[in-house]
Coordinates of C-alpha atoms in Angstrom, one line a residue:
X255 CA -3.2 37.4 16.2
X256 CA 0.1 37.4 13.9
X257 CA -1.4 38.4 10.6
X258 CA -3.6 36.6 7.9
X259 CA -2.4 32.8 6.9
X260 CA -2.4 31.9 3.3
X261 CA -6.0 30.5 2.7
X262 CA -4.4 26.9 1.3
X263 CA -2.8 26.7 4.8
X264 CA -5.3 26.3 7.5
X265 CA -5.8 23.5 10.6
X266 CA -8.9 23.1 8.4
X267 CA -6.3 21.1 5.8
X268 CA -4.9 19.0 8.7
X269 CA -7.3 16.0 9.6
X270 CA -6.0 16.1 13.4
X271 CA -8.2 15.3 16.1
X272 CA -8.0 15.5 19.9
X273 CA -4.8 14.5 22.2
X274 CA -5.6 12.5 25.1
X275 CA -2.8 15.2 26.1
X276 CA -1.9 18.2 24.2
X277 CA 1.2 19.5 25.2
X278 CA 2.3 23.2 24.4
X279 CA 4.9 25.1 25.9
X280 CA 4.0 28.8 27.1
X281 CA 5.8 31.6 27.5
X282 CA 4.2 35.0 27.7
X283 CA 3.8 36.5 24.2
X284 CA 4.1 40.6 23.5
X285 CA 0.5 41.4 23.2
X286 CA 1.4 43.6 20.4
X287 CA 0.8 41.7 17.0
X288 CA 3.8 41.4 14.7
X289 CA 3.7 42.5 11.2
X290 CA 1.9 40.4 8.8
X291 CA 3.4 37.8 6.9
X292 CA 5.2 38.8 3.3
X293 CA 3.5 37.7 0.1
X294 CA 3.0 34.1 -0.1
X295 CA 6.3 32.3 -1.5
X296 CA 6.6 29.1 -3.6
X297 CA 9.3 27.2 -1.8
X298 CA 10.1 23.8 -2.1
X299 CA 11.2 21.6 -4.6
X300 CA 10.7 22.5 -8.7
X301 CA 9.6 19.4 -10.7
X302 CA 12.3 19.3 -13.8
X303 CA 12.2 19.3 -17.8
X304 CA 12.4 15.7 -17.3
X305 CA 9.0 15.7 -15.2
X306 CA 7.2 16.3 -18.3
X307 CA 8.0 12.6 -19.0
X308 CA 7.0 11.2 -15.6
X309 CA 4.2 8.8 -15.7
X310 CA 2.5 7.0 -13.3
X311 CA 0.3 4.5 -14.1
X312 CA -2.6 3.9 -11.4
X313 CA -4.2 0.4 -10.9
X314 CA -8.0 0.4 -11.1
X315 CA -9.6 -1.4 -7.8
X316 CA -11.9 -4.0 -10.5
X317 CA -8.5 -4.5 -12.7
X318 CA -6.7 -7.1 -10.3
X319 CA -8.5 -9.7 -8.8
X320 CA -8.5 -8.7 -4.7
X321 CA -7.5 -5.3 -5.1
X322 CA -11.2 -4.2 -4.5
X323 CA -10.9 -5.9 -1.2
X324 CA -7.7 -3.9 -0.1
X325 CA -9.5 -1.0 -0.7
X326 CA -13.6 -1.7 0.5
X327 CA -12.9 -4.7 2.6
X328 CA -14.0 -8.3 2.1
X329 CA -17.6 -7.4 1.5
X330 CA -17.1 -4.0 -0.1
X331 CA -18.6 -2.3 2.6
X332 CA -15.7 0.0 3.6
X333 CA -16.4 3.6 2.0
X334 CA -13.4 5.9 0.8
X335 CA -15.1 8.7 2.7
X336 CA -15.0 6.9 5.9
X337 CA -10.9 5.9 5.0
X338 CA -10.4 9.6 4.5
X339 CA -10.4 10.4 8.4
X340 CA -7.8 9.5 11.0
X341 CA -4.5 7.6 10.7
X342 CA -5.2 6.1 6.9
X343 CA -6.2 9.4 5.2
X344 CA -2.8 9.8 3.3
X345 CA -3.9 6.3 1.6
X346 CA -7.0 7.9 0.3
X347 CA -5.8 11.6 -0.4
X348 CA -2.9 10.2 -2.4
X349 CA -4.9 7.6 -4.7
X350 CA -7.6 10.4 -5.6
X351 CA -4.9 13.1 -6.0
X352 CA -3.0 10.8 -8.6
X353 CA -6.3 9.9 -10.5
X354 CA -6.4 13.5 -11.1
X355 CA -2.4 14.2 -11.5
X356 CA -1.2 15.6 -14.7
X357 CA 1.3 12.9 -14.5
X358 CA -0.9 9.7 -14.8
X359 CA -1.1 7.8 -17.9
X360 CA -3.6 4.6 -18.5
X361 CA -1.2 3.2 -20.8
X362 CA 1.1 0.7 -18.6
X363 CA 3.9 0.2 -21.5
X364 CA 4.4 4.1 -21.0
X365 CA 4.4 4.3 -17.5
X366 CA 7.9 4.9 -15.3
X367 CA 5.7 3.7 -12.2
X368 CA 3.0 1.9 -11.0
X369 CA 0.7 3.0 -8.0
X370 CA -1.2 0.4 -6.0
X371 CA -4.1 1.6 -4.3
X372 CA -4.9 0.3 -1.0
X373 CA -6.9 1.3 2.2
X374 CA -5.6 -1.5 4.0
X375 CA -5.0 0.5 7.2
X376 CA -8.6 1.6 7.7
X377 CA -9.9 -1.9 6.3
X378 CA -8.4 -3.4 8.9
X379 CA -9.4 -1.4 11.5
X380 CA -13.0 -1.1 10.8
X381 CA -13.0 -5.1 10.6
X382 CA -13.3 -5.6 6.8
X383 CA -10.0 -8.0 6.6
X384 CA -8.1 -9.8 9.2
X385 CA -4.3 -9.6 9.3
X386 CA -4.1 -12.8 7.9
X387 CA -6.7 -12.1 4.7
X388 CA -4.4 -9.0 4.5
X389 CA -1.7 -10.8 3.9
X390 CA -3.3 -13.5 1.5
X391 CA -5.0 -11.2 -0.4
X392 CA -1.8 -8.7 -1.1
X393 CA -0.2 -11.8 -2.4
X394 CA -2.8 -12.7 -4.6
X395 CA -2.7 -9.2 -5.7
X396 CA 1.0 -8.9 -6.9
X397 CA 0.9 -12.8 -8.3
X398 CA -1.6 -11.2 -11.1
X399 CA 0.7 -7.8 -11.8
X400 CA 3.5 -8.8 -14.7
X401 CA 4.5 -5.1 -14.5
X402 CA 5.4 -5.9 -10.9
X403 CA 7.5 -9.2 -11.8
X404 CA 9.1 -7.6 -14.8
X405 CA 10.7 -5.0 -12.2
X406 CA 11.0 -7.0 -9.1
X407 CA 8.6 -4.4 -7.9
X408 CA 11.1 -1.5 -8.1
X409 CA 8.7 0.5 -9.6
X410 CA 5.7 0.1 -7.9
X411 CA 4.4 2.5 -5.1
X412 CA 2.8 1.7 -2.1
X413 CA 1.3 3.9 0.7
X414 CA 1.4 2.7 4.6
X415 CA 0.2 5.9 6.4
X416 CA 0.5 4.9 10.1
X417 CA 3.3 3.7 12.8
X418 CA 2.9 0.1 11.9
X419 CA 4.0 0.9 8.3
X420 CA 4.6 -1.7 5.8
X421 CA 4.3 -4.1 8.8
X422 CA 0.4 -4.1 8.1
X423 CA 1.8 -6.7 5.1
X424 CA 3.3 -9.2 6.9
X425 CA 5.1 -10.7 4.1
X426 CA 6.5 -7.4 3.2
X427 CA 10.1 -8.4 3.7
X428 CA 9.8 -10.8 0.8
X429 CA 7.6 -9.2 -1.7
X430 CA 8.0 -5.0 -1.1
X431 CA 11.8 -5.1 -0.3
X432 CA 12.4 -3.5 -3.4
X433 CA 9.4 -1.3 -4.0
X434 CA 8.5 2.6 -3.2
X435 CA 7.1 2.7 0.0
X436 CA 5.1 6.1 1.1
X437 CA 4.9 6.3 4.7
X438 CA 5.0 9.4 7.8
X439 CA 7.0 6.5 9.8
X440 CA 10.6 6.0 9.6
X441 CA 11.4 3.9 12.3
X442 CA 9.3 0.8 14.0
X443 CA 12.4 -1.1 15.8
X444 CA 11.0 -0.1 19.1
X445 CA 8.3 -3.0 18.5
X446 CA 9.0 -4.8 15.6
X447 CA 12.5 -5.4 15.6
X448 CA 13.1 -4.2 12.1
X449 CA 12.1 -1.3 10.0
X450 CA 10.4 -1.4 7.0
X451 CA 11.9 2.0 6.0
X452 CA 14.8 2.3 3.9
X453 CA 16.5 5.9 3.1
X454 CA 17.6 4.7 -0.4
X455 CA 14.0 3.7 -1.8
X456 CA 11.7 4.9 0.3
X457 CA 9.9 8.5 0.9
X458 CA 8.6 10.1 4.2
X459 CA 5.2 11.7 3.6
X460 CA 3.3 14.3 5.6
X461 CA 1.1 12.9 8.3
X462 CA -2.4 12.7 8.7
X463 CA -3.4 10.8 12.1
X464 CA -5.3 10.7 14.9
X465 CA -3.1 10.6 17.8
X466 CA -4.3 9.7 21.4
X467 CA -1.4 7.5 22.8
X468 CA 0.0 8.7 25.6
X469 CA 3.7 7.3 26.0
X470 CA 6.7 8.0 28.6
X471 CA 7.5 11.2 27.0
X472 CA 4.1 12.8 27.4
X473 CA 3.6 11.6 30.8
X474 CA 6.9 13.3 31.7
X475 CA 5.3 16.5 30.3
X476 CA 2.4 16.2 32.4
X477 CA 4.2 16.1 35.4
X478 CA 6.2 19.0 34.2
X479 CA 3.0 21.1 33.7
X480 CA 2.1 20.3 37.4
X481 CA 5.3 21.9 38.5
X482 CA 5.5 24.7 36.3
X483 CA 2.5 25.9 35.5
X484 CA 3.1 29.1 34.4
X485 CA 5.3 28.0 31.9
X486 CA 4.0 25.0 30.5
X487 CA 0.1 24.3 29.8
X488 CA -0.9 20.7 29.2
X489 CA -4.9 20.7 29.2
X490 CA -6.4 17.3 30.2
X491 CA -8.3 17.0 27.2
X492 CA -11.6 14.6 27.3
X493 CA -13.0 13.1 24.3
X494 CA -16.9 13.1 25.6
X495 CA -19.1 15.1 27.6
X496 CA -19.7 18.6 28.4
X497 CA -15.8 19.3 29.1
X498 CA -14.9 17.9 25.8
X499 CA -12.2 20.3 24.2
X500 CA -13.1 20.8 20.4
X501 CA -10.5 21.2 17.9
X502 CA -11.0 25.0 17.8
X503 CA -10.5 25.3 21.4
X504 CA -7.4 23.0 20.9
X505 CA -5.9 25.2 18.1
X506 CA -6.4 28.3 20.4
X507 CA -4.4 26.3 23.3
X508 CA -1.7 25.8 20.5
X509 CA -1.9 29.5 18.8
X510 CA -1.1 30.9 22.5
X511 CA 2.4 29.4 22.7
X512 CA 5.7 30.2 21.5
X513 CA 6.9 26.5 21.3
X514 CA 4.9 23.7 20.8
X515 CA 6.2 20.5 22.2
X516 CA 5.7 17.3 19.9
X517 CA 6.8 14.3 21.8
X518 CA 6.7 10.8 19.9
X519 CA 3.3 8.9 20.0
X520 CA 3.1 5.2 19.8
X521 CA 5.9 5.3 17.3
X522 CA 8.5 7.7 16.6
X523 CA 6.3 10.1 14.6
X524 CA 3.9 12.7 15.8
X525 CA 1.0 14.7 13.8
X526 CA 1.9 17.5 16.3
X527 CA 5.1 18.8 14.5
X528 CA 2.9 19.8 11.6
X529 CA 0.2 21.2 13.2
X530 CA 2.8 23.9 15.1
X531 CA 3.3 25.4 11.8
X532 CA -0.4 26.2 11.3
X533 CA -0.8 27.8 14.6
X534 CA 2.6 29.4 14.0
X535 CA 4.5 28.0 17.1
X536 CA 8.1 26.7 17.0
X537 CA 7.8 22.7 17.1
X538 CA 10.3 21.2 19.4
X539 CA 10.7 17.4 18.4
X540 CA 11.3 14.9 21.4
X541 CA 11.3 11.9 19.4
X542 CA 14.9 10.6 19.0
X543 CA 14.0 8.6 16.0
X544 CA 12.0 10.4 14.1
X545 CA 12.2 10.8 10.4
X546 CA 10.9 13.9 8.6
X547 CA 9.8 14.5 4.9
X548 CA 11.6 16.2 2.1
X549 CA 15.0 16.5 3.6
X550 CA 16.3 17.2 0.3
X551 CA 14.5 20.5 0.1
X552 CA 13.9 21.5 3.7
X553 CA 16.5 22.7 6.3
X554 CA 14.7 21.8 9.7
X555 CA 17.3 23.8 11.7
X556 CA 15.4 26.8 10.5
X557 CA 12.0 26.0 11.2
X558 CA 12.0 24.1 14.1
X559 CA 13.9 22.3 17.1
X560 CA 14.9 18.9 17.9
X561 CA 15.7 18.2 21.9
X562 CA 16.7 14.8 23.5
X563 CA 13.8 12.9 25.1
X564 CA 16.1 11.9 27.8
X565 CA 16.5 15.4 28.6
X566 CA 12.7 16.5 29.4
X567 CA 13.1 18.7 32.4
X568 CA 13.7 21.9 33.9
X569 CA 16.9 22.2 31.5
X570 CA 14.6 22.5 28.5
X571 CA 12.9 25.4 29.9
X572 CA 15.9 27.1 30.7
X573 CA 17.0 26.5 27.1
X574 CA 14.1 27.9 25.6
X575 CA 13.7 30.8 28.0
X576 CA 17.2 31.6 26.5
X577 CA 16.2 31.9 22.8
X578 CA 16.2 35.5 21.4
X579 CA 12.5 36.7 20.4
X580 CA 14.2 37.8 17.5
X581 CA 14.9 34.4 16.4
X582 CA 11.7 32.5 17.5
X583 CA 10.1 34.9 15.0
X584 CA 12.7 34.3 12.4
X585 CA 11.7 30.7 12.5
X586 CA 8.0 31.0 12.7
X587 CA 8.2 33.1 9.7
X588 CA 10.2 30.3 7.8
X589 CA 7.7 28.0 8.8
X590 CA 5.2 29.9 7.2
X591 CA 6.8 29.8 4.3
X592 CA 7.3 25.9 4.0
X593 CA 4.1 24.6 5.5
X594 CA 2.2 24.4 2.2
X595 CA 4.3 21.2 1.7
X596 CA 2.4 19.5 4.4
X597 CA -1.2 20.2 2.4
X598 CA -2.3 17.5 0.4
X599 CA -3.4 19.3 -2.9
X600 CA -3.1 18.7 -6.4
X601 CA 0.6 18.6 -7.8
X602 CA -0.3 21.4 -10.3
X603 CA 0.1 23.6 -7.1
X604 CA 3.3 25.4 -6.8
X605 CA 3.7 23.9 -3.4
X606 CA 2.0 21.1 -1.8
X607 CA 2.7 17.8 -0.3
X608 CA 1.7 16.0 -3.7
X609 CA 4.3 18.4 -5.6
X610 CA 6.8 17.5 -3.5
X611 CA 6.0 13.8 -3.3
X612 CA 6.2 13.7 -7.1
X613 CA 9.6 15.2 -7.0
X614 CA 10.8 12.4 -4.8
X615 CA 9.4 10.0 -6.9
X616 CA 10.8 11.4 -10.1
X617 CA 14.3 10.9 -8.9
X618 CA 13.1 7.2 -8.4
X619 CA 12.5 6.9 -12.0
X620 CA 14.9 4.6 -13.7
X621 CA 15.9 4.0 -17.1
X622 CA 16.5 0.5 -17.1
X623 CA 14.7 -2.2 -14.7
X624 CA 16.5 -5.7 -13.6
X625 CA 14.9 -8.2 -11.5
X626 CA 15.7 -12.2 -11.3
X627 CA 12.6 -13.0 -13.2
X628 CA 13.7 -10.6 -16.5
X629 CA 16.2 -11.4 -19.1
X630 CA 17.1 -9.7 -22.4
X631 CA 18.1 -10.7 -26.2
X632 CA 20.4 -8.9 -28.8
X633 CA 17.1 -7.6 -30.3
X634 CA 16.0 -5.8 -26.9
X635 CA 13.2 -8.0 -26.3
X636 CA 12.5 -8.4 -22.5
X637 CA 11.6 -12.4 -22.1
X638 CA 11.2 -14.5 -18.7
X639 CA 13.1 -17.6 -17.8
X640 CA 11.5 -19.5 -20.4
X641 CA 12.4 -17.1 -23.1
X642 CA 8.9 -16.0 -23.6
X643 CA 8.6 -12.1 -24.3
X644 CA 7.1 -9.8 -21.6
X645 CA 4.1 -8.7 -23.8
X646 CA 2.8 -12.5 -23.8
X647 CA 3.4 -13.4 -20.3
X648 CA 0.0 -14.4 -18.7
X649 CA -1.3 -14.3 -15.0
X650 CA -1.5 -15.4 -12.7
X651 CA 2.4 -15.3 -12.4
X652 CA 3.5 -17.2 -8.7
X653 CA 5.8 -15.0 -6.7
X654 CA 8.4 -16.5 -4.6

């Protein structure tokens, strides 16, 4: 009703499914439609001229013994199509888009970065590998990668797409403590005691998750919906049967809102935040520990509100009702400009999640790599502790 959206950026690009409880804050909207959006801009990061020299090597699944199991399970029965859905979708999307990336190289010696594909969250959830097998397989795979050892893992990229993050690999703290981790989750201290996310080396990415976890914050919102039915809509969604609310109906509920409340799920991040931009409401984050993607180029105060989870109550309504209509429309308009950065498309697109990820990765490239297992001589040759030149290293290479 607010005008056409850019064809790239529709809810269909989002892999969200039904919530057990979908929460939207409804304030009565004016019936007249606002003016159509301006011509679609190209916001976000620009890859510098140095990016022309950025080269990413993507390991092939049959290149390293064990890697195929991390993608397809022990029996090879898990398909990429299965893993494209749900919490694990970004693992598949980023892998497939890198295979088609203009920055991909087939020559390890010219690569700045190395991508290790894995659909391990999907493989685990579909019974393809147990937790113990995942840990053993990762260690086996990494032990056969001399380039990983050469840099101590500093130039290797891993995607962990769910709230559990890198904890899916139990020994991440030993093996991946220097590697680049792409994840939508920046905090896991609520259950794990320690977060695998490091603001210095890792990158927060837009999520692609089916979130049906009800937490304390959501329960508070349900109770508020009963107290203030004229202001807060919280439909009880059923996942099956004749009363099931489909995705189209779900997005219609969101589209009716000026504000979409985005409480935390099982962990601190929430897909509702990203969905809000495509139905054009202002997201109100109710997750104190959340980390948001691409903070180097996006000012989130221009497109969203973050409210203390401990203050969920009438004061939240009062605050939202006090916001001028003009400011709401400004925030929605600005969100319309940047939402293309949540869409997983080729990095040739001027604005996409992959373009932003490649921009972030460009900033991670180092001219020089050092690890406890690499040494160098006067003739610039890189050797191991036995003074064997790197090009002659043989695998498997035992890791600590």
